[in-house]
PDB file of C-alpha atoms in Angstrom:
ATOM      1  CA  MET A 205     -11.778   2.989  -4.478  1.00 44.00           C
ATOM      2  CA  LYS A 206     -12.954   1.830  -1.073  1.00 45.00           C
ATOM      3  CA  LEU A 207     -10.575   0.812   1.813  1.00 45.00           C
ATOM      4  CA  LYS A 208     -12.067  -1.489   4.301  1.00 45.00           C
ATOM      5  CA  LYS A 209     -10.974  -1.624   7.919  1.00 44.00           C
ATOM      6  CA  THR A 210     -10.843  -5.242   9.246  1.00 44.00           C
ATOM      7  CA  ASN A 211      -9.076  -7.173  11.993  1.00 45.00           C
ATOM      8  CA  THR A 212      -6.171  -9.330  10.970  1.00 42.00           C
ATOM      9  CA  SER A 213      -6.577 -11.860  13.825  1.00 42.00           C
ATOM     10  CA  LYS A 214      -8.369 -12.365  17.162  1.00 42.00           C
ATOM     11  CA  THR A 215      -5.033 -12.455  19.187  1.00 41.00           C
ATOM     12  CA  ASP A 216      -3.124  -9.358  18.506  1.00 42.00           C
ATOM     13  CA  GLY A 217      -6.315  -7.084  18.001  1.00 41.00           C
ATOM     14  CA  ASN A 218      -4.383  -4.966  15.534  1.00 42.00           C
ATOM     15  CA  ASN A 219      -6.133  -3.179  12.651  1.00 40.00           C
ATOM     16  CA  SER A 220      -5.258  -3.390   8.939  1.00 38.00           C
ATOM     17  CA  PHE A 221      -6.493  -2.203   5.665  1.00 37.00           C
ATOM     18  CA  HIS A 222      -7.176  -4.279   2.814  1.00 42.00           C
ATOM     19  CA  ILE A 223      -8.650  -3.545  -0.723  1.00 41.00           C
ATOM     20  CA  ASP A 224     -11.869  -5.274  -1.610  1.00 47.00           C
ATOM     21  CA  LYS A 225     -11.932  -7.802  -4.506  1.00 44.00           C
ATOM     22  CA  LYS A 226     -13.585  -5.277  -7.108  1.00 46.00           C
ATOM     23  CA  SER A 227     -11.090  -2.602  -6.420  1.00 46.00           C
ATOM     24  CA  ARG A 228      -8.075  -5.091  -6.910  1.00 45.00           C
ATOM     25  CA  GLN A 229      -9.280  -5.506 -10.487  1.00 44.00           C
ATOM     26  CA  LYS A 230      -9.298  -1.680 -11.119  1.00 44.00           C
ATOM     27  CA  ARG A 231      -6.410  -0.095 -13.056  1.00 44.00           C
ATOM     28  CA  TYR A 232      -3.509   1.354 -11.161  1.00 45.00           C
ATOM     29  CA  ASN A 233      -3.534   5.208 -11.288  1.00 54.00           C
ATOM     30  CA  PHE A 234      -1.860   8.178  -9.446  1.00 53.00           C
ATOM     31  CA  TYR A 235      -4.750   8.448  -6.961  1.00 54.00           C
ATOM     32  CA  TYR A 236      -4.398   4.710  -6.047  1.00 57.00           C
ATOM     33  CA  ILE A 237      -0.735   5.245  -5.269  1.00 55.00           C
ATOM     34  CA  TYR A 238      -1.558   8.357  -3.206  1.00 54.00           C
ATOM     35  CA  ARG A 239      -4.084   6.381  -1.138  1.00 56.00           C
ATOM     36  CA  LYS A 240      -1.865   3.291  -0.659  1.00 55.00           C
ATOM     37  CA  SER A 241       0.958   5.603   0.485  1.00 56.00           C
ATOM     38  CA  LEU A 242      -1.085   6.646   3.520  1.00 56.00           C
ATOM     39  CA  LEU A 243      -1.174   3.096   4.834  1.00 57.00           C
ATOM     40  CA  LEU A 244       2.630   2.846   4.623  1.00 56.00           C
ATOM     41  CA  LYS A 245       5.396   3.762   7.073  1.00 52.00           C
ATOM     42  CA  LYS A 246       7.007   7.128   6.877  1.00 54.00           C
ATOM     43  CA  ARG A 247      10.031   6.123   4.862  1.00 55.00           C
ATOM     44  CA  SER A 248       8.020   4.032   2.421  1.00 59.00           C
ATOM     45  CA  ARG A 249       5.363   6.918   2.371  1.00 56.00           C
ATOM     46  CA  ASN A 250       7.941   9.396   1.238  1.00 64.00           C
ATOM     47  CA  PHE A 251       9.045   7.014  -1.405  1.00 65.00           C
ATOM     48  CA  ALA A 252       5.457   6.621  -2.757  1.00 62.00           C
ATOM     49  CA  TRP A 253       5.023  10.427  -2.844  1.00 65.00           C
ATOM     50  CA  LEU A 254       8.198  10.732  -4.950  1.00 72.00           C
ATOM     51  CA  LEU A 255       7.090   8.015  -7.194  1.00 69.00           C
ATOM     52  CA  THR A 256       3.584   9.743  -7.648  1.00 67.00           C
ATOM     53  CA  ALA A 257       5.294  13.114  -8.311  1.00 70.00           C
ATOM     54  CA  THR A 258       7.548  11.496 -10.806  1.00 74.00           C
ATOM     55  CA  LEU A 259       4.604   9.944 -12.701  1.00 68.00           C
ATOM     56  CA  ILE A 260       2.641  13.164 -12.706  1.00 66.00           C
ATOM     57  CA  ILE A 261       5.644  15.096 -14.207  1.00 71.00           C
ATOM     58  CA  TYR A 262       6.130  12.323 -16.689  1.00 65.00           C
ATOM     59  CA  ASN A 263       2.459  12.471 -17.632  1.00 61.00           C
ATOM     60  CA  ARG A 264       2.574  16.269 -18.045  1.00 61.00           C
ATOM     61  CA  ILE A 265       5.500  16.134 -20.347  1.00 60.00           C
ATOM     62  CA  THR A 266       4.271  13.239 -22.544  1.00 55.00           C
ATOM     63  CA  ARG A 267       0.626  14.163 -22.389  1.00 48.00           C
ATOM     64  CA  LYS A 268      -0.284  10.391 -22.003  1.00 45.00           C
ATOM     65  CA  THR A 269      -2.012   8.599 -19.384  1.00 44.00           C
ATOM     66  CA  ARG A 270      -0.637   4.967 -19.168  1.00 48.00           C
ATOM     67  CA  THR A 271      -2.853   2.430 -17.229  1.00 53.00           C
ATOM     68  CA  PHE A 272      -1.713  -1.072 -16.268  1.00 58.00           C
ATOM     69  CA  MET A 273      -3.638  -4.037 -14.694  1.00 65.00           C
ATOM     70  CA  VAL A 274      -2.095  -6.563 -12.465  1.00 79.00           C
ATOM     71  CA  ILE A 275      -3.387 -10.072 -13.509  1.00 87.00           C
ATOM     72  CA  LYS A 276      -2.502 -13.221 -11.812  1.00 89.00           C
ATOM     73  CA  ASP A 277      -2.833 -16.589 -13.910  1.00 93.00           C
ATOM     74  CA  GLY A 278      -5.783 -18.620 -12.931  1.00 93.00           C
ATOM     75  CA  MET A 279      -3.865 -21.759 -13.392  1.00 96.00           C
ATOM     76  CA  ASN A 280      -1.110 -23.269 -11.308  1.00 94.00           C
ATOM     77  CA  TRP A 281       1.870 -25.073 -12.653  1.00 95.00           C
ATOM     78  CA  PHE A 282       0.325 -28.418 -12.224  1.00 96.00           C
ATOM     79  CA  GLU A 283      -2.898 -27.562 -14.061  1.00 96.00           C
ATOM     80  CA  ARG A 284      -0.793 -25.963 -16.985  1.00 96.00           C
ATOM     81  CA  ALA A 285       1.230 -29.265 -17.164  1.00 97.00           C
ATOM     82  CA  ILE A 286      -2.048 -31.216 -17.404  1.00 97.00           C
ATOM     83  CA  LYS A 287      -3.294 -28.821 -19.967  1.00 97.00           C
ATOM     84  CA  ARG A 288      -0.077 -29.308 -22.054  1.00 97.00           C
ATOM     85  CA  LEU A 289      -0.394 -32.999 -21.719  1.00 98.00           C
ATOM     86  CA  PHE A 290      -3.926 -32.947 -23.007  1.00 97.00           C
ATOM     87  CA  ASP A 291      -3.055 -30.686 -26.025  1.00 97.00           C
ATOM     88  CA  PHE A 292      -0.256 -33.099 -26.991  1.00 98.00           C
ATOM     89  CA  THR A 293      -2.508 -36.350 -26.793  1.00 97.00           C
ATOM     90  CA  ALA A 294      -5.520 -34.768 -28.430  1.00 97.00           C
ATOM     91  CA  ALA A 295      -3.482 -33.151 -31.209  1.00 97.00           C
ATOM     92  CA  LEU A 296      -1.746 -36.371 -32.065  1.00 97.00           C
ATOM     93  CA  PHE A 297      -4.892 -38.413 -32.023  1.00 97.00           C
ATOM     94  CA  GLY A 298      -6.552 -35.706 -34.089  1.00 96.00           C
ATOM     95  CA  LEU A 299      -3.908 -35.736 -36.786  1.00 96.00           C
ATOM     96  CA  ILE A 300      -3.995 -39.530 -37.095  1.00 97.00           C
ATOM     97  CA  ALA A 301      -7.729 -39.639 -37.260  1.00 96.00           C
ATOM     98  CA  LEU A 302      -8.324 -36.811 -39.565  1.00 95.00           C
ATOM     99  CA  SER A 303      -5.469 -37.701 -41.902  1.00 95.00           C
ATOM    100  CA  PRO A 304      -7.803 -38.893 -44.781  1.00 96.00           C
ATOM    101  CA  LEU A 305      -9.517 -35.396 -44.585  1.00 95.00           C
ATOM    102  CA  PHE A 306      -6.132 -33.658 -44.589  1.00 95.00           C
ATOM    103  CA  LEU A 307      -5.194 -35.679 -47.681  1.00 95.00           C
ATOM    104  CA  TYR A 308      -8.511 -34.754 -49.524  1.00 95.00           C
ATOM    105  CA  ILE A 309      -8.394 -30.948 -48.772  1.00 94.00           C
ATOM    106  CA  ILE A 310      -4.629 -30.956 -49.900  1.00 93.00           C
ATOM    107  CA  PHE A 311      -5.600 -32.589 -53.186  1.00 94.00           C
ATOM    108  CA  ILE A 312      -8.429 -30.245 -53.755  1.00 92.00           C
ATOM    109  CA  LEU A 313      -6.156 -27.083 -53.146  1.00 91.00           C
ATOM    110  CA  TYR A 314      -3.462 -28.594 -55.202  1.00 89.00           C
ATOM    111  CA  ARG A 315      -5.775 -28.787 -58.319  1.00 88.00           C
ATOM    112  CA  GLN A 316      -6.803 -25.204 -57.539  1.00 82.00           C
ATOM    113  CA  LYS A 317      -3.244 -24.021 -58.356  1.00 77.00           C
ATOM    114  CA  GLU A 318      -3.235 -21.168 -55.928  1.00 76.00           C
ATOM    115  CA  GLY A 319       0.192 -21.797 -54.530  1.00 81.00           C
ATOM    116  CA  SER A 320       0.950 -24.188 -51.753  1.00 87.00           C
ATOM    117  CA  PRO A 321      -1.961 -25.911 -50.098  1.00 91.00           C
ATOM    118  CA  ILE A 322      -0.531 -25.208 -46.623  1.00 92.00           C
ATOM    119  CA  TYR A 323      -0.140 -21.442 -45.752  1.00 91.00           C
ATOM    120  CA  ARG A 324       2.379 -20.295 -43.261  1.00 93.00           C
ATOM    121  CA  GLN A 325       2.146 -16.877 -41.472  1.00 92.00           C
ATOM    122  CA  GLU A 326       4.246 -15.543 -38.703  1.00 95.00           C
ATOM    123  CA  ARG A 327       2.621 -14.855 -35.472  1.00 96.00           C
ATOM    124  CA  ILE A 328       3.622 -13.845 -31.938  1.00 96.00           C
ATOM    125  CA  GLY A 329       3.114 -16.665 -29.449  1.00 96.00           C
ATOM    126  CA  TYR A 330       4.077 -17.934 -26.080  1.00 96.00           C
ATOM    127  CA  LYS A 331       6.631 -15.699 -24.086  1.00 94.00           C
ATOM    128  CA  GLY A 332       6.437 -13.205 -27.006  1.00 95.00           C
ATOM    129  CA  LYS A 333       8.329 -15.661 -29.419  1.00 96.00           C
ATOM    130  CA  PRO A 334       7.439 -15.669 -33.093  1.00 97.00           C
ATOM    131  CA  PHE A 335       6.211 -18.947 -34.774  1.00 97.00           C
ATOM    132  CA  ASN A 336       4.665 -19.868 -38.064  1.00 97.00           C
ATOM    133  CA  ILE A 337       1.010 -20.715 -37.900  1.00 97.00           C
ATOM    134  CA  LEU A 338      -0.330 -23.173 -40.357  1.00 97.00           C
ATOM    135  CA  LYS A 339      -3.566 -23.115 -42.253  1.00 95.00           C
ATOM    136  CA  PHE A 340      -4.984 -24.423 -45.437  1.00 94.00           C
ATOM    137  CA  ARG A 341      -4.787 -21.837 -48.074  1.00 90.00           C
ATOM    138  CA  THR A 342      -8.038 -19.805 -48.472  1.00 87.00           C
ATOM    139  CA  MET A 343      -6.874 -16.689 -50.205  1.00 84.00           C
ATOM    140  CA  ARG A 344      -5.271 -15.850 -53.489  1.00 78.00           C
ATOM    141  CA  VAL A 345      -1.452 -15.791 -53.747  1.00 73.00           C
ATOM    142  CA  ASP A 346      -1.444 -12.072 -54.190  1.00 66.00           C
ATOM    143  CA  SER A 347      -3.995 -11.256 -51.354  1.00 66.00           C
ATOM    144  CA  GLU A 348      -1.441  -8.908 -49.743  1.00 63.00           C
ATOM    145  CA  LYS A 349       0.385  -7.827 -52.894  1.00 61.00           C
ATOM    146  CA  ALA A 350       1.511  -4.413 -51.441  1.00 55.00           C
ATOM    147  CA  GLY A 351       3.292  -6.182 -48.596  1.00 55.00           C
ATOM    148  CA  GLU A 352       1.100  -4.314 -46.010  1.00 61.00           C
ATOM    149  CA  ALA A 353      -0.789  -6.499 -43.578  1.00 61.00           C
ATOM    150  CA  ILE A 354      -4.565  -6.431 -44.048  1.00 62.00           C
ATOM    151  CA  LEU A 355      -7.184  -7.717 -41.908  1.00 62.00           C
ATOM    152  CA  ALA A 356      -9.495 -10.368 -43.165  1.00 62.00           C
ATOM    153  CA  SER A 357     -13.157  -9.916 -43.108  1.00 57.00           C
ATOM    154  CA  LYS A 358     -16.149 -12.156 -43.346  1.00 58.00           C
ATOM    155  CA  ASN A 359     -16.892 -11.541 -46.964  1.00 62.00           C
ATOM    156  CA  ASP A 360     -13.405 -11.064 -48.132  1.00 68.00           C
ATOM    157  CA  ASP A 361     -13.268 -10.843 -52.068  1.00 65.00           C
ATOM    158  CA  ARG A 362      -9.668 -12.380 -51.759  1.00 76.00           C
ATOM    159  CA  LEU A 363     -11.180 -15.762 -50.722  1.00 81.00           C
ATOM    160  CA  THR A 364     -11.132 -18.505 -53.418  1.00 84.00           C
ATOM    161  CA  LYS A 365     -14.253 -20.692 -53.903  1.00 84.00           C
ATOM    162  CA  VAL A 366     -12.695 -23.576 -51.984  1.00 87.00           C
ATOM    163  CA  GLY A 367     -11.186 -21.129 -49.533  1.00 85.00           C
ATOM    164  CA  LYS A 368     -14.694 -19.671 -48.564  1.00 86.00           C
ATOM    165  CA  THR A 369     -15.975 -23.051 -47.898  1.00 87.00           C
ATOM    166  CA  LEU A 370     -12.928 -23.979 -45.735  1.00 89.00           C
ATOM    167  CA  ARG A 371     -13.171 -20.735 -43.910  1.00 87.00           C
ATOM    168  CA  GLU A 372     -16.919 -21.042 -43.202  1.00 84.00           C
ATOM    169  CA  SER A 373     -16.548 -24.450 -41.982  1.00 86.00           C
ATOM    170  CA  HIS A 374     -13.292 -23.657 -40.014  1.00 87.00           C
ATOM    171  CA  LEU A 375     -11.569 -26.577 -41.819  1.00 91.00           C
ATOM    172  CA  ASP A 376      -8.743 -24.231 -42.759  1.00 92.00           C
ATOM    173  CA  GLU A 377      -7.626 -24.257 -39.197  1.00 93.00           C
ATOM    174  CA  LEU A 378      -6.926 -28.050 -39.030  1.00 95.00           C
ATOM    175  CA  PRO A 379      -3.199 -27.772 -39.880  1.00 96.00           C
ATOM    176  CA  GLN A 380      -2.904 -25.895 -36.655  1.00 97.00           C
ATOM    177  CA  LEU A 381      -3.137 -29.169 -34.753  1.00 97.00           C
ATOM    178  CA  ILE A 382       0.601 -29.552 -35.807  1.00 97.00           C
ATOM    179  CA  ASN A 383       1.203 -26.270 -33.979  1.00 98.00           C
ATOM    180  CA  VAL A 384      -0.457 -27.708 -31.003  1.00 98.00           C
ATOM    181  CA  LEU A 385       1.610 -30.805 -31.143  1.00 97.00           C
ATOM    182  CA  LYS A 386       4.925 -28.882 -31.261  1.00 96.00           C
ATOM    183  CA  GLY A 387       3.943 -26.987 -28.291  1.00 96.00           C
ATOM    184  CA  GLU A 388       3.497 -23.526 -30.112  1.00 97.00           C
ATOM    185  CA  MET A 389      -0.321 -23.502 -29.529  1.00 98.00           C
ATOM    186  CA  SER A 390      -3.044 -24.892 -27.400  1.00 98.00           C
ATOM    187  CA  PHE A 391      -6.613 -26.030 -27.930  1.00 97.00           C
ATOM    188  CA  VAL A 392      -7.954 -23.153 -25.710  1.00 97.00           C
ATOM    189  CA  GLY A 393      -6.169 -19.763 -25.512  1.00 97.00           C
ATOM    190  CA  PRO A 394      -6.105 -16.205 -27.095  1.00 96.00           C
ATOM    191  CA  ARG A 395      -5.824 -16.321 -30.920  1.00 94.00           C
ATOM    192  CA  PRO A 396      -2.309 -15.323 -32.056  1.00 95.00           C
ATOM    193  CA  GLU A 397      -1.840 -12.058 -33.708  1.00 94.00           C
ATOM    194  CA  ARG A 398       0.649 -10.623 -36.122  1.00 93.00           C
ATOM    195  CA  LYS A 399       3.327  -8.102 -34.806  1.00 93.00           C
ATOM    196  CA  HIS A 400       1.960  -5.403 -37.030  1.00 91.00           C
ATOM    197  CA  PHE A 401      -1.425  -5.469 -35.379  1.00 93.00           C
ATOM    198  CA  ILE A 402       0.109  -6.240 -31.899  1.00 95.00           C
ATOM    199  CA  ASP A 403       1.955  -2.864 -32.030  1.00 94.00           C
ATOM    200  CA  LYS A 404      -1.240  -1.047 -32.850  1.00 93.00           C
ATOM    201  CA  ILE A 405      -3.282  -2.820 -30.099  1.00 94.00           C
ATOM    202  CA  SER A 406      -0.427  -2.120 -27.531  1.00 93.00           C
ATOM    203  CA  LYS A 407      -0.665   1.568 -28.302  1.00 92.00           C
ATOM    204  CA  GLU A 408      -4.381   1.421 -27.112  1.00 91.00           C
ATOM    205  CA  ASN A 409      -3.811  -0.936 -24.344  1.00 92.00           C
ATOM    206  CA  PRO A 410      -0.313  -1.825 -22.986  1.00 91.00           C
ATOM    207  CA  ASN A 411      -1.704  -4.942 -21.043  1.00 93.00           C
ATOM    208  CA  TYR A 412      -1.237  -6.938 -24.171  1.00 94.00           C
ATOM    209  CA  GLU A 413       1.994  -8.136 -22.778  1.00 92.00           C
ATOM    210  CA  TYR A 414       0.046 -10.475 -20.432  1.00 95.00           C
ATOM    211  CA  ILE A 415      -1.185 -12.372 -23.446  1.00 96.00           C
ATOM    212  CA  TYR A 416       2.316 -13.833 -23.790  1.00 96.00           C
ATOM    213  CA  LEU A 417       1.865 -15.761 -20.503  1.00 95.00           C
ATOM    214  CA  MET A 418      -0.456 -18.170 -22.390  1.00 97.00           C
ATOM    215  CA  ARG A 419       0.070 -20.349 -25.489  1.00 97.00           C
ATOM    216  CA  PRO A 420      -2.226 -19.125 -28.386  1.00 97.00           C
ATOM    217  CA  GLY A 421      -5.264 -21.311 -28.818  1.00 96.00           C
ATOM    218  CA  LEU A 422      -7.484 -22.808 -31.583  1.00 95.00           C
ATOM    219  CA  THR A 423     -10.444 -21.424 -29.870  1.00 94.00           C
ATOM    220  CA  SER A 424     -11.350 -18.977 -26.953  1.00 93.00           C
ATOM    221  CA  LYS A 425     -14.150 -17.304 -25.296  1.00 91.00           C
ATOM    222  CA  ALA A 426     -13.404 -14.212 -27.406  1.00 91.00           C
ATOM    223  CA  THR A 427     -13.593 -16.487 -30.636  1.00 89.00           C
ATOM    224  CA  ILE A 428     -17.114 -17.813 -29.523  1.00 90.00           C
ATOM    225  CA  TYR A 429     -18.676 -14.610 -28.311  1.00 88.00           C
ATOM    226  CA  ASN A 430     -16.818 -11.753 -29.922  1.00 84.00           C
ATOM    227  CA  GLY A 431     -17.178 -13.106 -33.493  1.00 76.00           C
ATOM    228  CA  TYR A 432     -14.780 -12.370 -36.456  1.00 76.00           C
ATOM    229  CA  THR A 433     -12.249  -9.718 -35.311  1.00 80.00           C
ATOM    230  CA  ASP A 434     -12.033  -7.356 -38.352  1.00 79.00           C
ATOM    231  CA  THR A 435     -11.786  -4.094 -36.658  1.00 86.00           C
ATOM    232  CA  MET A 436      -9.532  -2.444 -34.096  1.00 89.00           C
ATOM    233  CA  GLU A 437     -12.567  -1.996 -31.760  1.00 89.00           C
ATOM    234  CA  LYS A 438     -13.132  -5.802 -31.751  1.00 90.00           C
ATOM    235  CA  MET A 439      -9.514  -6.290 -31.290  1.00 92.00           C
ATOM    236  CA  LEU A 440      -9.564  -4.369 -27.967  1.00 93.00           C
ATOM    237  CA  ILE A 441     -12.792  -6.188 -26.912  1.00 93.00           C
ATOM    238  CA  ARG A 442     -11.013  -9.543 -27.614  1.00 94.00           C
ATOM    239  CA  LEU A 443      -8.003  -8.424 -25.656  1.00 94.00           C
ATOM    240  CA  ASN A 444     -10.173  -7.651 -22.592  1.00 94.00           C
ATOM    241  CA  MET A 445     -11.890 -10.973 -22.829  1.00 95.00           C
ATOM    242  CA  ASP A 446      -8.626 -12.962 -23.222  1.00 96.00           C
ATOM    243  CA  LEU A 447      -7.116 -11.105 -20.117  1.00 95.00           C
ATOM    244  CA  GLU A 448     -10.237 -12.126 -18.229  1.00 94.00           C
ATOM    245  CA  TYR A 449      -9.756 -15.609 -19.431  1.00 96.00           C
ATOM    246  CA  LEU A 450      -6.204 -15.512 -18.138  1.00 96.00           C
ATOM    247  CA  ARG A 451      -7.396 -14.447 -14.622  1.00 94.00           C
ATOM    248  CA  THR A 452     -10.132 -17.048 -14.445  1.00 95.00           C
ATOM    249  CA  ARG A 453      -8.926 -19.977 -16.584  1.00 96.00           C
ATOM    250  CA  SER A 454      -9.297 -23.535 -15.342  1.00 96.00           C
ATOM    251  CA  LEU A 455      -9.124 -27.049 -16.783  1.00 97.00           C
ATOM    252  CA  TRP A 456     -13.009 -27.396 -16.320  1.00 96.00           C
ATOM    253  CA  GLY A 457     -13.446 -24.032 -18.047  1.00 96.00           C
ATOM    254  CA  ASP A 458     -11.258 -25.141 -21.052  1.00 97.00           C
ATOM    255  CA  PHE A 459     -13.256 -28.179 -21.385  1.00 96.00           C
ATOM    256  CA  LYS A 460     -16.491 -26.226 -21.563  1.00 95.00           C
ATOM    257  CA  LEU A 461     -15.126 -23.918 -24.168  1.00 96.00           C
ATOM    258  CA  ILE A 462     -13.946 -26.932 -26.438  1.00 96.00           C
ATOM    259  CA  ILE A 463     -17.457 -28.474 -26.144  1.00 95.00           C
ATOM    260  CA  LEU A 464     -19.167 -25.087 -26.959  1.00 94.00           C
ATOM    261  CA  THR A 465     -16.885 -24.430 -29.917  1.00 93.00           C
ATOM    262  CA  VAL A 466     -17.511 -28.034 -31.457  1.00 91.00           C
ATOM    263  CA  THR A 467     -21.368 -27.525 -30.809  1.00 92.00           C
ATOM    264  CA  ASN A 468     -21.252 -24.203 -32.623  1.00 88.00           C
ATOM    265  CA  ILE A 469     -19.273 -25.671 -35.637  1.00 86.00           C
ATOM    266  CA  VAL A 470     -21.580 -28.776 -35.916  1.00 85.00           C
ATOM    267  CA  LYS A 471     -24.696 -26.571 -35.813  1.00 84.00           C
ATOM    268  CA  GLY A 472     -23.187 -24.211 -38.349  1.00 76.00           C
ATOM    269  CA  ASN A 473     -23.064 -21.048 -36.296  1.00 75.00           C
ATOM    270  CA  LYS A 474     -20.441 -18.649 -37.513  1.00 69.00           C
ATOM    271  CA  LEU A 475     -17.574 -17.910 -34.997  1.00 68.00           C
TER     272      LEU A 475
END
């Protein structure tokens, strides 16, 4: 990690240190705390040394190395308010405009006799609060008969005939417009996950807690470029992409992701 020496102002002529932009994005570790302590006053320096020693001892005892990132939301409060207003308006319009399609799909699923046409599943969302995500049913009622959470895959044999078509066309996600309308989700944001898998991901990368700063989304950069998330490796890649989205997100960026998602769906590209 490089420390650059620069002048803070032309008037006082004092010298100070700052960390370059690339270094700020690196994960905090013991060496960083040590280097940073050299720049502090004596009392603060002693405290930093004590903190470093404590962390080293803790690491030796637990045999674990915990790394954390410091990420700042790319949107300010005003941009987040505009984003929420857009979500509410677009979701309401979408539900009204697509209501005939909703009724048609519900009718087909009802004739299939595979349980309720609308499937509810608990996910963890904004501020770490659980909510019920809504989808059109695509799998058999006994898809998780053992009661253990199982990751869905592209060619999952638990899919029904109608469900496979809905899944490939992403029409199974339409009921989530209700989640968006209620404020539980957004059009753009990280895909919500179940507590079972969040616990597994957090063991590999404790930075998952930053995801709770955002409302889950119908689409995201990870959804478009990372494909179907059916392995732990892909989950960790998706997490890193979602954290990058949090750091750089903007209203214009969200608009581009929505257009890109719609374009891919219309062209038949699998997300």
